[in-house]
Tab-separated table of C-alpha atoms and ligand atoms in Angstrom:
chain	number	residue	atom	x	y	z
A	1	UNK	CA	111.215	125.445	166.824
A	2	UNK	CA	110.212	128.100	169.260
A	3	UNK	CA	106.895	128.879	167.541
A	4	UNK	CA	105.028	125.721	168.440
A	5	UNK	CA	106.149	126.162	172.020
A	6	UNK	CA	104.480	129.546	172.475
A	7	UNK	CA	101.273	128.978	170.556
A	8	UNK	CA	98.555	126.671	171.781
A	9	UNK	CA	95.265	125.167	170.708
A	10	UNK	CA	92.028	125.474	172.699
A	11	UNK	CA	91.256	122.368	174.727
A	12	UNK	CA	88.627	120.093	173.188
A	13	UNK	CA	87.079	116.719	173.982
A	14	UNK	CA	89.071	113.561	173.428
A	15	UNK	CA	87.728	112.173	170.166
A	16	UNK	CA	88.750	108.566	170.725
A	17	UNK	CA	86.623	108.459	173.900
A	18	UNK	CA	83.793	110.392	172.277
A	19	UNK	CA	83.798	108.008	169.298
A	20	UNK	CA	83.567	104.959	171.529
A	21	UNK	CA	80.283	106.065	173.075
A	22	UNK	CA	78.923	107.638	169.924
A	23	UNK	CA	79.508	104.443	167.905
A	24	UNK	CA	78.318	102.076	170.617
A	25	UNK	CA	75.017	103.849	171.258
A	26	UNK	CA	74.561	105.116	167.689
A	27	UNK	CA	74.361	108.615	169.109
A	28	UNK	CA	74.088	111.588	166.829
A	29	UNK	CA	77.440	113.100	165.982
A	30	UNK	CA	77.829	116.248	168.136
A	31	UNK	CA	77.124	119.399	166.126
A	32	UNK	CA	80.688	120.714	166.323
A	33	UNK	CA	81.907	117.725	164.329
A	34	UNK	CA	79.237	117.728	161.630
A	35	UNK	CA	80.663	118.954	158.333
A	36	UNK	CA	78.256	119.540	155.494
A	37	UNK	CA	81.116	119.800	153.008
A	38	UNK	CA	82.331	116.295	153.890
A	39	UNK	CA	79.914	114.542	151.588
A	40	UNK	CA	79.072	117.306	149.115
A	41	UNK	CA	82.247	117.329	147.023
A	42	UNK	CA	83.196	114.838	144.327
A	43	UNK	CA	85.631	112.118	145.384
A	44	UNK	CA	87.537	110.002	142.874
A	45	UNK	CA	88.427	106.534	144.168
A	46	UNK	CA	90.057	103.521	142.569
A	47	UNK	CA	93.608	103.528	141.327
A	48	UNK	CA	93.718	103.370	137.575
A	49	UNK	CA	96.532	105.329	136.015
A	50	UNK	CA	94.524	108.535	135.623
A	51	UNK	CA	93.295	108.786	139.189
A	52	UNK	CA	96.282	107.534	141.186
A	53	UNK	CA	99.066	109.769	142.414
A	54	UNK	CA	102.378	108.999	140.686
A	55	UNK	CA	104.679	106.298	142.039
A	56	UNK	CA	108.382	107.067	142.282
A	57	UNK	CA	110.977	104.362	142.791
A	58	UNK	CA	113.959	105.472	144.864
A	59	UNK	CA	116.069	102.512	143.726
A	60	UNK	CA	115.659	103.765	140.141
A	61	UNK	CA	116.689	107.267	141.187
A	62	UNK	CA	119.827	105.827	142.728
A	63	UNK	CA	120.730	103.627	139.769
A	64	UNK	CA	122.811	105.614	137.239
A	65	UNK	CA	121.146	103.689	134.393
A	66	UNK	CA	117.623	104.818	135.273
A	67	UNK	CA	118.240	107.932	137.330
A	68	UNK	CA	117.545	110.655	134.785
A	69	UNK	CA	114.369	109.043	133.568
A	70	UNK	CA	113.036	108.582	137.121
A	71	UNK	CA	114.074	112.144	137.965
A	72	UNK	CA	111.856	113.433	135.173
A	73	UNK	CA	108.940	111.509	136.696
A	74	UNK	CA	109.759	112.862	140.145
A	75	UNK	CA	109.797	116.459	138.967
A	76	UNK	CA	106.618	115.992	137.023
A	77	UNK	CA	104.884	114.480	140.093
A	78	UNK	CA	105.817	117.551	142.140
A	79	UNK	CA	104.632	119.914	139.418
A	80	UNK	CA	101.364	118.187	138.595
A	81	UNK	CA	100.261	116.682	141.892
A	82	UNK	CA	102.575	117.912	144.616
A	83	UNK	CA	102.252	114.341	145.913
A	84	UNK	CA	103.727	110.936	145.117
A	85	UNK	CA	104.076	107.459	146.566
A	86	UNK	CA	107.651	106.425	147.163
A	87	UNK	CA	108.558	102.753	146.769
A	88	UNK	CA	111.875	101.009	147.397
A	89	UNK	CA	112.665	103.892	149.717
A	90	UNK	CA	115.451	102.079	151.532
A	91	UNK	CA	114.110	102.544	155.076
A	92	UNK	CA	114.188	99.011	156.510
A	93	UNK	CA	110.842	97.303	157.072
A	94	UNK	CA	111.571	96.685	160.715
A	95	UNK	CA	112.037	100.423	161.244
A	96	UNK	CA	108.671	101.398	159.746
A	97	UNK	CA	106.932	98.407	161.360
A	98	UNK	CA	108.154	99.166	164.865
A	99	UNK	CA	107.229	102.804	164.460
A	100	UNK	CA	103.667	101.980	163.402
A	101	UNK	CA	103.332	99.233	166.036
A	102	UNK	CA	104.362	101.609	168.776
A	103	UNK	CA	101.884	104.231	167.608
A	104	UNK	CA	99.087	101.645	167.593
A	105	UNK	CA	100.093	100.528	171.095
A	106	UNK	CA	100.248	104.097	172.364
A	107	UNK	CA	96.684	104.883	171.283
A	108	UNK	CA	95.391	101.558	172.660
A	109	UNK	CA	96.261	102.637	176.200
A	110	UNK	CA	93.604	103.975	178.565
A	111	UNK	CA	92.886	107.686	178.245
A	112	UNK	CA	94.546	108.474	181.576
A	113	UNK	CA	97.841	106.964	180.428
A	114	UNK	CA	97.820	108.986	177.215
A	115	UNK	CA	96.883	112.135	179.110
A	116	UNK	CA	100.224	112.018	180.898
A	117	UNK	CA	101.563	113.462	177.636
A	118	UNK	CA	98.844	116.086	177.137
A	119	UNK	CA	99.625	119.438	175.618
A	120	UNK	CA	100.154	122.286	178.046
A	121	UNK	CA	98.623	125.743	177.495
A	122	UNK	CA	100.523	127.701	174.837
A	123	UNK	CA	102.365	124.679	173.548
A	124	UNK	CA	101.429	122.482	170.615
A	125	UNK	CA	103.660	119.588	171.553
A	126	UNK	CA	102.150	116.516	173.100
A	127	UNK	CA	98.828	114.693	172.992
A	128	UNK	CA	95.749	116.704	172.053
A	129	UNK	CA	94.738	118.919	169.165
A	130	UNK	CA	96.086	121.658	166.973
A	131	UNK	CA	94.532	124.541	165.055
A	132	UNK	CA	91.546	124.991	167.385
A	133	UNK	CA	91.381	128.767	167.753
A	134	UNK	CA	87.730	129.572	168.451
A	135	UNK	CA	84.860	128.137	170.450
A	136	UNK	CA	82.565	127.836	167.456
A	137	UNK	CA	84.889	126.382	164.854
A	138	UNK	CA	84.117	122.934	163.450
A	139	UNK	CA	86.310	120.174	164.860
A	140	UNK	CA	88.200	117.262	163.337
A	141	UNK	CA	87.331	113.658	164.164
A	142	UNK	CA	90.838	112.815	165.402
A	143	UNK	CA	93.308	113.062	168.247
A	144	UNK	CA	96.967	113.840	167.681
A	145	UNK	CA	100.377	113.490	169.205
A	146	UNK	CA	102.804	116.162	168.012
A	147	UNK	CA	106.529	116.017	168.796
A	148	UNK	CA	109.659	117.770	167.647
A	149	UNK	CA	111.927	114.919	166.625
A	150	UNK	CA	114.984	116.756	165.279
A	151	UNK	CA	117.437	118.265	166.005
A	152	UNK	CA	117.886	115.749	168.786
A	153	UNK	CA	118.841	118.374	171.363
A	154	UNK	CA	115.508	120.157	170.820
A	155	UNK	CA	113.423	117.171	171.897
A	156	UNK	CA	111.155	117.881	174.825
A	157	UNK	CA	110.946	114.442	176.405
A	158	UNK	CA	108.124	115.464	178.739
A	159	UNK	CA	105.833	114.742	175.795
A	160	UNK	CA	107.538	111.563	174.603
A	161	UNK	CA	105.675	108.456	175.759
A	162	UNK	CA	107.636	105.826	177.676
A	163	UNK	CA	104.965	103.191	176.948
A	164	UNK	CA	105.266	101.117	174.866
A	165	UNK	CA	108.833	100.763	176.060
A	166	UNK	CA	110.296	100.911	172.564
A	167	UNK	CA	108.464	104.149	171.631
A	168	UNK	CA	111.351	106.595	172.013
A	169	UNK	CA	113.846	104.327	170.339
A	170	UNK	CA	111.530	103.662	167.390
A	171	UNK	CA	110.965	107.378	166.828
A	172	UNK	CA	114.662	108.093	167.169
A	173	UNK	CA	115.673	105.569	164.508
A	174	UNK	CA	112.785	106.380	162.194
A	175	UNK	CA	113.246	110.139	162.386
A	176	UNK	CA	116.879	109.869	161.411
A	177	UNK	CA	116.119	107.637	158.412
A	178	UNK	CA	113.364	109.934	157.200
A	179	UNK	CA	115.452	113.093	157.629
A	180	UNK	CA	118.152	111.552	155.407
A	181	UNK	CA	115.540	110.503	152.897
A	182	UNK	CA	114.073	114.000	152.681
A	183	UNK	CA	117.511	115.426	151.832
A	184	UNK	CA	118.060	112.759	149.199
A	185	UNK	CA	114.734	113.581	147.572
A	186	UNK	CA	115.547	117.312	147.581
A	187	UNK	CA	118.843	116.512	145.901
A	188	UNK	CA	117.066	114.657	143.084
A	189	UNK	CA	114.432	117.368	142.833
A	190	UNK	CA	117.123	120.016	142.385
A	191	UNK	CA	118.972	117.861	139.842
A	192	UNK	CA	115.754	117.226	137.964
A	193	UNK	CA	115.175	120.972	137.744
A	194	UNK	CA	118.731	121.522	136.500
A	195	UNK	CA	119.781	123.453	139.599
A	196	UNK	CA	122.614	122.981	142.064
A	197	UNK	CA	121.525	120.340	144.664
A	198	UNK	CA	123.098	122.384	147.447
A	199	UNK	CA	120.577	125.165	146.822
A	200	UNK	CA	117.644	123.161	148.161
A	201	UNK	CA	119.384	120.633	150.369
A	202	UNK	CA	121.346	123.345	152.198
A	203	UNK	CA	118.107	125.009	153.328
A	204	UNK	CA	116.697	121.923	155.042
A	205	UNK	CA	119.661	119.777	156.031
A	206	UNK	CA	120.003	119.387	159.819
A	207	UNK	CA	117.030	121.677	160.444
A	208	UNK	CA	113.883	120.980	162.425
A	209	UNK	CA	111.717	117.937	161.863
A	210	UNK	CA	108.392	117.311	163.590
A	211	UNK	CA	106.231	114.224	163.807
A	212	UNK	CA	102.454	114.313	164.001
A	213	UNK	CA	100.679	111.097	164.797
A	214	UNK	CA	97.062	111.342	163.676
A	215	UNK	CA	94.626	108.941	165.301
A	216	UNK	CA	91.319	108.771	163.437
A	217	UNK	CA	88.726	106.760	165.359
A	218	UNK	CA	85.956	105.138	163.333
A	219	UNK	CA	82.704	107.057	163.104
A	220	UNK	CA	79.452	105.248	162.411
A	221	UNK	CA	78.364	108.379	160.519
A	222	UNK	CA	81.689	108.724	158.704
A	223	UNK	CA	80.231	110.834	155.913
A	224	UNK	CA	79.203	113.517	158.407
A	225	UNK	CA	82.683	114.193	159.803
A	226	UNK	CA	86.196	114.989	158.606
A	227	UNK	CA	89.282	113.496	160.205
A	228	UNK	CA	91.452	116.396	159.159
A	229	UNK	CA	90.295	119.678	157.623
A	230	UNK	CA	91.493	120.649	154.148
A	231	UNK	CA	94.931	122.258	154.338
A	232	UNK	CA	98.380	122.340	152.842
A	233	UNK	CA	101.503	121.648	154.899
A	234	UNK	CA	103.654	124.666	155.790
A	235	UNK	CA	106.993	122.837	155.604
A	236	UNK	CA	109.390	121.869	152.804
A	237	UNK	CA	108.728	118.153	152.322
A	238	UNK	CA	106.374	115.888	154.272
A	239	UNK	CA	106.975	112.140	154.383
A	240	UNK	CA	103.969	110.181	155.614
A	241	UNK	CA	103.614	106.623	156.791
A	242	UNK	CA	100.124	105.204	157.184
A	243	UNK	CA	98.513	102.044	158.429
A	244	UNK	CA	98.189	99.590	155.601
A	245	UNK	CA	94.826	98.882	153.988
A	246	UNK	CA	92.930	101.704	155.685
A	247	UNK	CA	92.267	104.629	153.377
A	248	UNK	CA	91.644	108.172	154.507
A	249	UNK	CA	93.941	110.654	152.796
A	250	UNK	CA	92.479	112.634	149.898
A	251	UNK	CA	94.194	115.140	147.624
A	252	UNK	CA	92.547	118.006	145.792
A	253	UNK	CA	93.238	118.413	142.115
A	254	UNK	CA	91.176	120.342	139.552
A	255	UNK	CA	88.384	120.779	142.074
A	256	UNK	CA	88.040	117.065	142.878
A	257	UNK	CA	89.255	114.980	145.788
A	258	UNK	CA	91.406	111.965	144.916
A	259	UNK	CA	91.538	109.149	147.463
A	260	UNK	CA	95.014	107.769	148.111
A	261	UNK	CA	95.568	104.030	148.498
A	262	UNK	CA	97.046	102.687	151.701
A	263	UNK	CA	99.681	100.281	150.423
A	264	UNK	CA	102.072	98.454	152.685
A	265	UNK	CA	105.682	99.617	152.784
A	266	UNK	CA	105.317	102.833	150.815
A	267	UNK	CA	105.678	106.446	151.860
A	268	UNK	CA	103.443	109.264	150.704
A	269	UNK	CA	105.570	112.322	150.035
A	270	UNK	CA	104.250	115.830	149.470
A	271	UNK	CA	105.485	119.307	148.719
A	272	UNK	CA	104.769	121.879	151.429
A	273	UNK	CA	104.096	125.623	151.134
A	274	UNK	CA	107.727	126.578	151.819
A	275	UNK	CA	108.959	124.466	148.923
A	276	UNK	CA	106.269	125.900	146.654
A	277	UNK	CA	107.503	129.425	147.412
A	278	UNK	CA	111.202	128.544	147.107
A	279	UNK	CA	110.573	127.038	143.655
A	280	UNK	CA	108.449	130.051	142.649
A	281	UNK	CA	105.425	127.802	142.280
A	282	UNK	CA	107.158	125.269	140.014
A	283	UNK	CA	106.297	122.610	142.607
A	284	UNK	CA	102.762	122.586	144.019
A	285	UNK	CA	101.854	122.358	147.632
A	286	UNK	CA	98.558	120.536	147.210
A	287	UNK	CA	95.509	120.878	149.399
A	288	UNK	CA	94.629	117.632	151.154
A	289	UNK	CA	92.372	116.293	153.917
A	290	UNK	CA	91.578	113.063	155.706
A	291	UNK	CA	88.246	111.297	155.993
A	292	UNK	CA	87.335	108.613	158.509
A	293	UNK	CA	85.892	105.113	158.176
A	294	UNK	CA	82.724	103.637	159.636
A	295	UNK	CA	84.340	100.769	161.487
A	296	UNK	CA	88.116	100.974	161.198
A	297	UNK	CA	90.471	103.215	163.062
A	298	UNK	CA	93.337	104.754	161.111
A	299	UNK	CA	96.744	106.056	162.110
A	300	UNK	CA	99.027	108.177	159.958
A	301	UNK	CA	102.428	109.587	160.817
A	302	UNK	CA	103.584	112.544	158.742
A	303	UNK	CA	107.089	113.874	159.377
A	304	UNK	CA	107.451	117.553	158.477
A	305	UNK	CA	110.791	119.030	157.419
A	306	UNK	CA	111.225	122.711	158.147
A	307	UNK	CA	113.889	125.253	157.217
A	308	UNK	CA	115.743	127.359	159.759
A	309	UNK	CA	113.316	129.798	161.368
A	310	UNK	CA	115.431	132.815	160.303
A	311	UNK	CA	115.190	131.848	156.646
A	312	UNK	CA	113.624	134.468	154.394
A	313	UNK	CA	111.238	132.342	152.415
A	314	UNK	CA	111.252	133.727	148.886
A	315	UNK	CA	111.628	132.295	145.403
A	316	UNK	CA	115.216	131.175	144.755
A	317	UNK	CA	116.850	132.984	141.813
A	318	UNK	CA	117.456	129.734	139.927
A	319	UNK	CA	113.704	129.037	139.942
A	320	UNK	CA	112.769	132.537	138.803
A	321	UNK	CA	114.853	132.576	135.609
A	322	UNK	CA	112.652	133.377	132.583
A	323	UNK	CA	109.732	134.000	134.897
A	324	UNK	CA	108.421	136.705	137.193
A	325	UNK	CA	108.602	136.511	140.970
A	326	UNK	CA	105.276	135.038	142.058
A	327	UNK	CA	105.422	135.269	145.863
A	328	UNK	CA	106.346	137.984	148.312
A	329	UNK	CA	109.043	137.133	150.845
A	330	UNK	CA	108.433	136.411	154.478
A	331	UNK	CA	110.533	135.062	157.287
A	332	UNK	CA	109.811	131.408	157.957
A	333	UNK	CA	109.186	132.395	161.566
A	334	UNK	CA	106.259	134.656	160.552
A	335	UNK	CA	104.955	132.237	157.954
A	336	UNK	CA	104.921	129.387	160.469
A	337	UNK	CA	103.462	131.495	163.272
A	338	UNK	CA	100.554	132.619	161.071
A	339	UNK	CA	99.924	129.005	160.098
A	340	UNK	CA	99.819	127.763	163.664
A	341	UNK	CA	97.626	130.604	164.940
A	342	UNK	CA	94.770	130.105	162.499
A	343	UNK	CA	92.385	127.262	161.867
A	344	UNK	CA	93.302	125.041	158.923
A	345	UNK	CA	91.789	126.613	155.856
A	346	UNK	CA	92.911	125.154	152.557
A	347	UNK	CA	95.877	126.989	151.101
A	348	UNK	CA	95.001	130.314	152.720
A	349	UNK	CA	98.289	130.888	154.498
A	350	UNK	CA	100.147	130.503	151.203
A	351	UNK	CA	97.651	132.518	149.156
A	352	UNK	CA	98.532	135.599	151.193
A	353	UNK	CA	102.027	135.538	149.716
A	354	UNK	CA	100.946	135.277	146.094
A	355	UNK	CA	101.702	138.253	143.869
A	356	UNK	CA	99.479	138.976	140.874
B	1	LIG	C1	98.765	116.024	158.104
B	1	LIG	C2	98.125	115.229	157.036
B	1	LIG	C3	97.116	113.192	156.302
B	1	LIG	C4	96.674	111.867	156.807
B	1	LIG	O1	98.796	115.551	159.252
B	1	LIG	O2	99.216	117.146	157.785
B	1	LIG	O3	97.962	115.731	155.963
B	1	LIG	O4	96.481	110.989	155.977
B	1	LIG	N1	97.729	113.979	157.312
B	1	LIG	O5	96.504	111.710	158.002
B	2	LIG	NI1	98.981	117.590	155.769
């Protein structure tokens, strides 16, 4: 993906280091991190059936006896929420565990060791930040490591940590499992919508995949900061793995934020802007954000699945039937470039394409 290699983010302080002093000395949170909106909007917590995102069971999708019924649930999750938890996803425990362990170990290292993988000017890969485009914009309470993981020949190993020693291998194995899984989910999504699976799968199969590792340090004034600004993902499907038992992700629905549980062994899957456009808005790319905790760090690892950069992103004919075209077309290259060049701002990048 050429785009992320020509666009950069302004350099900012390392948040993990900042958080250590701020928490130890109970310092005020620096002004650039203070977000008034963080605590002013309603948040729904708890996980009764009305407030939890839907759970989809991949083993049921794969079983001919339960497949159609589970497919209906899958489609409805993507229409109503744009998010679901995936259980029995088939990626072996040792694969997800080693990935998360290696991420934890990476961030535990001294700052100087991590800085060996720092972003370079005009390049979003590596350790640092993204979406910082002006000197006065509010900042997120997090550090990130962003890497292109697929296709394999596009990896830029300068930014791939060699410590812990298993890091590269863990990412390699995990990225391949998750890429397969994303195609399988697209296949069921197409089936569930009564369209030819090849229509969706063909757009994403063997295309680019990127991994963002979000490190959210604790903040003793957690309600004053945001770990990740409200946004939607620009890609097709995102598959996210998070540390167990530490909440942070919140999803916006009907004007409220819904907190997502952090269960062990499940993936959080969400529809990105590109998939919303391709399905003519049948599937929702939901706005989401991450909050931080007062005394626990949190790590999340979303994997983003992109189409080919030459793709003209526009509603597919089979999703427009009996409807009007709801989005103008754009090349994925332009859509992605606009996304990377601006600060994260809800669903703004997608709104620009809406016809009405
Ligand atoms: C992202 C994202 C959520 C989280 O990185 O795009 O939405 O829980 N992360 O960290
Ligand atoms: Ni996201």
